[in-house]
mmCIF file of C-alpha atoms in Angstrom:
data_model
loop_
_atom_site.group_PDB
_atom_site.id
_atom_site.type_symbol
_atom_site.label_atom_id
_atom_site.label_comp_id
_atom_site.label_asym_id
_atom_site.label_seq_id
_atom_site.Cartn_x
_atom_site.Cartn_y
_atom_site.Cartn_z
ATOM 1 C CA MET W 546 46.998 51.261 53.086
ATOM 2 C CA VAL W 547 44.253 50.078 52.476
ATOM 3 C CA MET W 548 42.904 53.975 51.698
ATOM 4 C CA SER W 549 45.914 54.669 49.538
ATOM 5 C CA TYR W 550 44.136 51.501 47.219
ATOM 6 C CA ASN W 551 41.208 52.660 48.103
ATOM 7 C CA PHE W 552 42.656 55.781 46.443
ATOM 8 C CA VAL W 553 44.306 54.547 43.263
ATOM 9 C CA LEU W 554 41.320 52.561 42.111
ATOM 10 C CA LYS W 555 38.722 55.288 42.040
ATOM 11 C CA ILE W 556 41.941 57.092 40.575
ATOM 12 C CA LYS W 557 41.625 54.361 37.967
ATOM 13 C CA GLN W 558 37.969 54.321 37.396
ATOM 14 C CA ILE W 559 38.006 58.406 36.931
ATOM 15 C CA THR W 560 40.951 57.485 34.347
ATOM 16 C CA GLN W 561 39.213 54.865 32.592
ATOM 17 C CA LEU W 562 35.633 56.265 32.127
ATOM 18 C CA TYR W 563 36.969 59.767 31.203
ATOM 19 C CA SER W 564 38.761 57.732 28.645
ATOM 20 C CA ASN W 565 36.125 55.833 27.355
ATOM 21 C CA PHE W 566 34.477 59.747 27.588
ATOM 22 C CA VAL W 567 37.335 61.144 25.295
ATOM 23 C CA VAL W 568 36.726 57.873 22.782
ATOM 24 C CA ILE W 569 33.395 58.095 23.070
ATOM 25 C CA GLU W 570 33.494 61.745 21.780
ATOM 26 C CA ILE W 571 35.712 61.595 19.588
ATOM 27 C CA SER W 572 33.674 58.851 17.705
ATOM 28 C CA ASN W 573 30.949 61.397 18.001
ATOM 29 C CA GLN W 574 32.701 63.993 16.328
ATOM 30 C CA GLN W 575 33.928 61.889 13.528
ATOM 31 C CA SER W 576 31.019 59.868 13.062
ATOM 32 C CA ALA W 577 29.019 64.255 12.494
ATOM 33 C CA LYS W 578 32.372 64.885 9.912
ATOM 34 C CA THR W 579 31.791 62.128 8.099
ATOM 35 C CA LYS W 580 28.219 62.410 7.901
ATOM 36 C CA ASN W 581 29.145 66.065 7.235
ATOM 37 C CA LEU W 582 31.649 64.527 4.336
ATOM 38 C CA LYS W 583 29.040 62.284 2.918
ATOM 39 C CA LEU W 584 26.518 65.099 3.167
ATOM 40 C CA ASN W 585 28.466 67.679 1.011
ATOM 41 C CA ILE W 586 29.005 64.334 -1.404
ATOM 42 C CA ILE W 587 25.464 64.106 -1.986
ATOM 43 C CA MET W 588 24.947 67.758 -2.075
ATOM 44 C CA LYS W 589 27.427 68.068 -4.257
ATOM 45 C CA LYS W 590 26.377 65.041 -6.514
ATOM 46 C CA LEU W 591 23.340 66.946 -6.493
ATOM 47 C CA PHE W 592 24.196 70.332 -8.346
ATOM 48 C CA LEU W 593 25.926 68.907 -10.780
ATOM 49 C CA LEU W 594 23.224 66.758 -11.569
ATOM 50 C CA GLY W 595 20.956 69.873 -11.506
ATOM 51 C CA VAL W 596 23.491 71.393 -13.763
ATOM 52 C CA PHE W 597 23.787 68.765 -16.165
ATOM 53 C CA ALA W 598 20.318 68.516 -16.216
ATOM 54 C CA ARG W 599 19.736 72.344 -17.012
ATOM 55 C CA GLY W 600 22.324 72.111 -19.610
ATOM 56 C CA PHE W 601 20.159 68.622 -21.208
ATOM 57 C CA VAL W 602 17.173 70.480 -21.184
ATOM 58 C CA SER W 603 18.683 73.983 -22.966
ATOM 59 C CA LEU W 604 20.072 71.786 -25.411
ATOM 60 C CA SER W 605 17.194 69.536 -26.486
ATOM 61 C CA ASN W 606 14.809 73.139 -26.297
ATOM 62 C CA ALA W 607 17.152 74.872 -28.290
ATOM 63 C CA GLN W 608 16.379 74.765 -31.691
ATOM 64 C CA ASP W 609 18.315 74.965 -34.857
ATOM 65 C CA ILE W 610 16.317 77.789 -35.792
ATOM 66 C CA ALA W 611 17.812 79.730 -38.434
ATOM 67 C CA GLU W 612 18.897 83.362 -38.121
ATOM 68 C CA ASN W 613 17.027 84.524 -41.072
ATOM 69 C CA ALA W 614 14.244 82.441 -43.156
ATOM 70 C CA ILE W 615 11.830 83.819 -46.261
ATOM 71 C CA GLY W 616 9.521 81.990 -48.691
ATOM 72 C CA LEU W 617 5.971 81.645 -49.342
ATOM 73 C CA ARG W 618 2.886 81.123 -47.618
ATOM 74 C CA LEU W 619 0.916 79.358 -49.334
ATOM 75 C CA GLY W 620 -2.558 79.728 -48.069
ATOM 76 C CA ASP W 621 -6.501 81.579 -49.212
ATOM 77 C CA SER W 622 -5.242 84.122 -46.579
ATOM 78 C CA ASP W 623 -9.081 85.450 -46.099
ATOM 79 C CA GLY W 624 -9.248 86.189 -50.167
ATOM 80 C CA PHE W 625 -5.646 87.408 -50.315
ATOM 81 C CA GLY W 626 -4.488 84.315 -51.295
ATOM 82 C CA THR W 627 0.215 83.018 -51.448
ATOM 83 C CA GLU W 628 1.888 85.409 -49.171
ATOM 84 C CA VAL W 629 5.858 86.811 -48.949
ATOM 85 C CA SER W 630 6.389 85.007 -45.603
ATOM 86 C CA TYR W 631 9.593 86.244 -43.568
ATOM 87 C CA GLN W 632 11.163 84.829 -40.172
ATOM 88 C CA ARG W 633 13.100 86.296 -38.197
ATOM 89 C CA ALA W 634 14.958 84.478 -34.388
ATOM 90 C CA LEU W 635 14.928 86.861 -31.490
ATOM 91 C CA GLY W 636 16.830 84.286 -29.272
ATOM 92 C CA GLY W 637 15.908 80.922 -27.152
ATOM 93 C CA ASN W 638 12.975 78.618 -29.081
ATOM 94 C CA ASN W 639 11.500 82.168 -30.258
ATOM 95 C CA ARG W 640 10.736 83.937 -33.604
ATOM 96 C CA LEU W 641 8.944 86.835 -35.207
ATOM 97 C CA GLU W 642 7.125 85.825 -38.341
ATOM 98 C CA VAL W 643 5.966 88.099 -40.587
ATOM 99 C CA ASP W 644 3.695 88.031 -43.934
ATOM 100 C CA LEU W 645 2.216 90.621 -47.195
ATOM 101 C CA GLY W 646 -0.421 88.953 -49.076
ATOM 102 C CA TRP W 647 -1.750 91.472 -51.376
ATOM 103 C CA ARG W 648 -4.179 91.030 -54.318
ATOM 104 C CA SER W 649 -4.540 92.695 -57.674
ATOM 105 C CA GLY W 650 -6.561 92.865 -60.855
ATOM 106 C CA ASN W 651 -9.112 95.072 -63.224
ATOM 107 C CA ASN W 652 -11.706 96.520 -60.299
ATOM 108 C CA TYR W 653 -10.046 95.711 -57.200
ATOM 109 C CA ASP W 654 -6.738 95.382 -55.180
ATOM 110 C CA GLY W 655 -6.104 95.892 -51.389
ATOM 111 C CA PHE W 656 -3.354 93.683 -49.377
ATOM 112 C CA LYS W 657 -2.759 92.058 -45.985
ATOM 113 C CA LEU W 658 0.087 92.510 -43.607
ATOM 114 C CA ALA W 659 0.919 89.906 -40.549
ATOM 115 C CA GLY W 660 3.331 89.793 -37.571
ATOM 116 C CA ILE W 661 2.776 86.639 -35.107
ATOM 117 C CA TYR W 662 5.394 86.075 -32.570
ATOM 118 C CA GLN W 663 5.702 82.776 -32.046
ATOM 119 C CA TRP W 664 7.568 79.025 -29.740
ATOM 120 C CA VAL W 665 9.484 76.927 -31.329
ATOM 121 C CA TRP W 666 9.506 73.594 -29.599
ATOM 122 C CA ASN W 667 11.004 70.306 -30.863
ATOM 123 C CA ILE W 668 9.632 67.519 -31.693
ATOM 124 C CA GLU W 669 11.927 64.717 -33.335
ATOM 125 C CA GLY W 670 15.273 65.326 -35.301
ATOM 126 C CA GLY W 671 14.233 68.472 -37.710
ATOM 127 C CA PHE W 672 10.703 67.891 -36.630
ATOM 128 C CA ASN W 673 9.100 71.030 -34.722
ATOM 129 C CA TRP W 674 5.756 71.988 -34.396
ATOM 130 C CA TYR W 675 5.223 76.071 -32.980
ATOM 131 C CA ALA W 676 2.241 78.043 -31.413
ATOM 132 C CA GLY W 677 2.102 81.658 -31.605
ATOM 133 C CA ALA W 678 0.137 84.835 -31.469
ATOM 134 C CA GLY W 679 0.005 88.242 -33.138
ATOM 135 C CA GLY W 680 -2.191 90.410 -35.224
ATOM 136 C CA GLY W 681 -2.344 92.653 -38.288
ATOM 137 C CA LEU W 682 -3.940 95.075 -40.629
ATOM 138 C CA GLY W 683 -5.181 95.234 -44.288
ATOM 139 C CA SER W 684 -7.092 96.872 -47.087
ATOM 140 C CA TYR W 685 -8.791 96.719 -50.397
ATOM 141 C CA SER W 686 -10.851 98.463 -52.334
ATOM 142 C CA PHE W 687 -13.438 97.565 -55.190
ATOM 143 C CA ASP W 688 -13.341 100.083 -58.377
ATOM 144 C CA ASN W 689 -17.783 100.049 -58.993
ATOM 145 C CA TYR W 690 -18.666 97.637 -56.488
ATOM 146 C CA ASN W 691 -21.199 95.834 -57.091
ATOM 147 C CA ASN W 692 -21.863 98.165 -60.526
ATOM 148 C CA GLU W 693 -22.600 100.889 -58.338
ATOM 149 C CA LYS W 694 -19.939 102.927 -56.586
ATOM 150 C CA ASP W 695 -16.414 102.145 -55.243
ATOM 151 C CA TYR W 696 -15.620 100.781 -51.745
ATOM 152 C CA ASN W 697 -12.693 100.800 -49.874
ATOM 153 C CA ASP W 698 -12.048 99.631 -46.775
ATOM 154 C CA THR W 699 -9.261 98.957 -44.112
ATOM 155 C CA PHE W 700 -9.542 96.841 -41.153
ATOM 156 C CA ALA W 701 -7.292 94.975 -38.194
ATOM 157 C CA PHE W 702 -7.352 91.252 -36.505
ATOM 158 C CA ILE W 703 -6.072 89.479 -34.165
ATOM 159 C CA ALA W 704 -4.309 85.934 -34.768
ATOM 160 C CA GLY W 705 -3.224 82.879 -33.003
ATOM 161 C CA ASP W 706 -1.749 79.981 -34.947
ATOM 162 C CA VAL W 707 -0.627 76.526 -34.445
ATOM 163 C CA GLY W 708 1.760 74.545 -36.763
ATOM 164 C CA ILE W 709 4.300 71.697 -37.430
ATOM 165 C CA GLU W 710 7.139 72.050 -39.520
ATOM 166 C CA TYR W 711 10.143 70.145 -40.859
ATOM 167 C CA SER W 712 13.797 71.663 -41.673
ATOM 168 C CA PHE W 713 16.375 69.900 -44.241
ATOM 169 C CA ASP W 714 20.077 69.152 -44.238
ATOM 170 C CA PHE W 715 19.935 71.776 -47.150
ATOM 171 C CA PRO W 716 18.590 75.322 -45.870
ATOM 172 C CA LEU W 717 15.458 74.510 -46.648
ATOM 173 C CA LEU W 718 12.078 75.234 -44.623
ATOM 174 C CA LEU W 719 8.604 72.902 -44.951
ATOM 175 C CA SER W 720 5.522 74.041 -42.609
ATOM 176 C CA LEU W 721 1.991 73.713 -42.251
ATOM 177 C CA ASP W 722 -0.105 75.245 -40.285
ATOM 178 C CA PHE W 723 -3.800 76.514 -38.944
ATOM 179 C CA ARG W 724 -4.099 80.293 -38.490
ATOM 180 C CA PRO W 725 -8.015 81.738 -37.010
ATOM 181 C CA GLU W 726 -7.698 85.125 -37.419
ATOM 182 C CA ILE W 727 -10.627 88.074 -36.040
ATOM 183 C CA GLY W 728 -11.469 90.731 -37.912
ATOM 184 C CA PHE W 729 -12.431 93.650 -37.335
ATOM 185 C CA GLY W 730 -13.632 95.936 -40.025
ATOM 186 C CA ASP W 731 -17.022 97.071 -41.953
ATOM 187 C CA VAL W 732 -16.828 93.908 -44.280
ATOM 188 C CA ASN W 733 -13.927 92.159 -42.044
ATOM 189 C CA ASP W 734 -15.810 91.411 -39.156
ATOM 190 C CA ASP W 735 -15.822 87.551 -37.891
ATOM 191 C CA LEU W 736 -13.814 84.535 -37.204
ATOM 192 C CA ASP W 737 -12.421 82.910 -40.327
ATOM 193 C CA PHE W 738 -9.710 79.803 -40.861
ATOM 194 C CA ASP W 739 -6.527 79.272 -43.008
ATOM 195 C CA ILE W 740 -4.291 76.932 -43.584
ATOM 196 C CA ALA W 741 -1.286 77.332 -45.586
ATOM 197 C CA LEU W 742 1.788 75.796 -46.432
ATOM 198 C CA GLY W 743 4.715 77.701 -46.188
ATOM 199 C CA VAL W 744 8.051 77.093 -47.969
ATOM 200 C CA ARG W 745 11.138 79.685 -47.023
ATOM 201 C CA TYR W 746 14.985 79.130 -47.611
ATOM 202 C CA GLN W 747 16.881 79.694 -44.477
ATOM 203 C CA PHE W 748 20.184 81.823 -44.056
#
């Protein structure tokens, strides 16, 4: 009778231990599931935050760059004076600027063509600043140069460019840029600096 009682008691203890183990195991599983659920929620929030941040950066970097802009670049241009200037958007915040200057007189004429690849960043509102690099070529000729003989020179150059611009609510773009140039020619073989005011119509 005592053995039977002890046996029953042992069975009850084992059952109780098993029940406790099951409860602990279920609790651990629920805790793991809760942790996994919380982790998934955190990951989803981080993902959405990343998407939002990327979209915000894209919007802040997406400039209202017109597909086309044409006008004048009013500067010295290493003696070639005012240039006809054309800008073409290339996607994102990039564009290509092409400037053509020419001079003509009684005993001289010449031209200068520059191409600059530019990156544009927004400052605030309609204000942007930009930087770029490129190059070009030019040619000029003088008749009876220094009262001696005719003179001709064709040259190439590389250039940098940095500037600031303001885009109005109507299709007008004003800019001020600084452009250092290094020439490779018989005479135009040094470093020149050009500062110019740009007035362009956007379309």
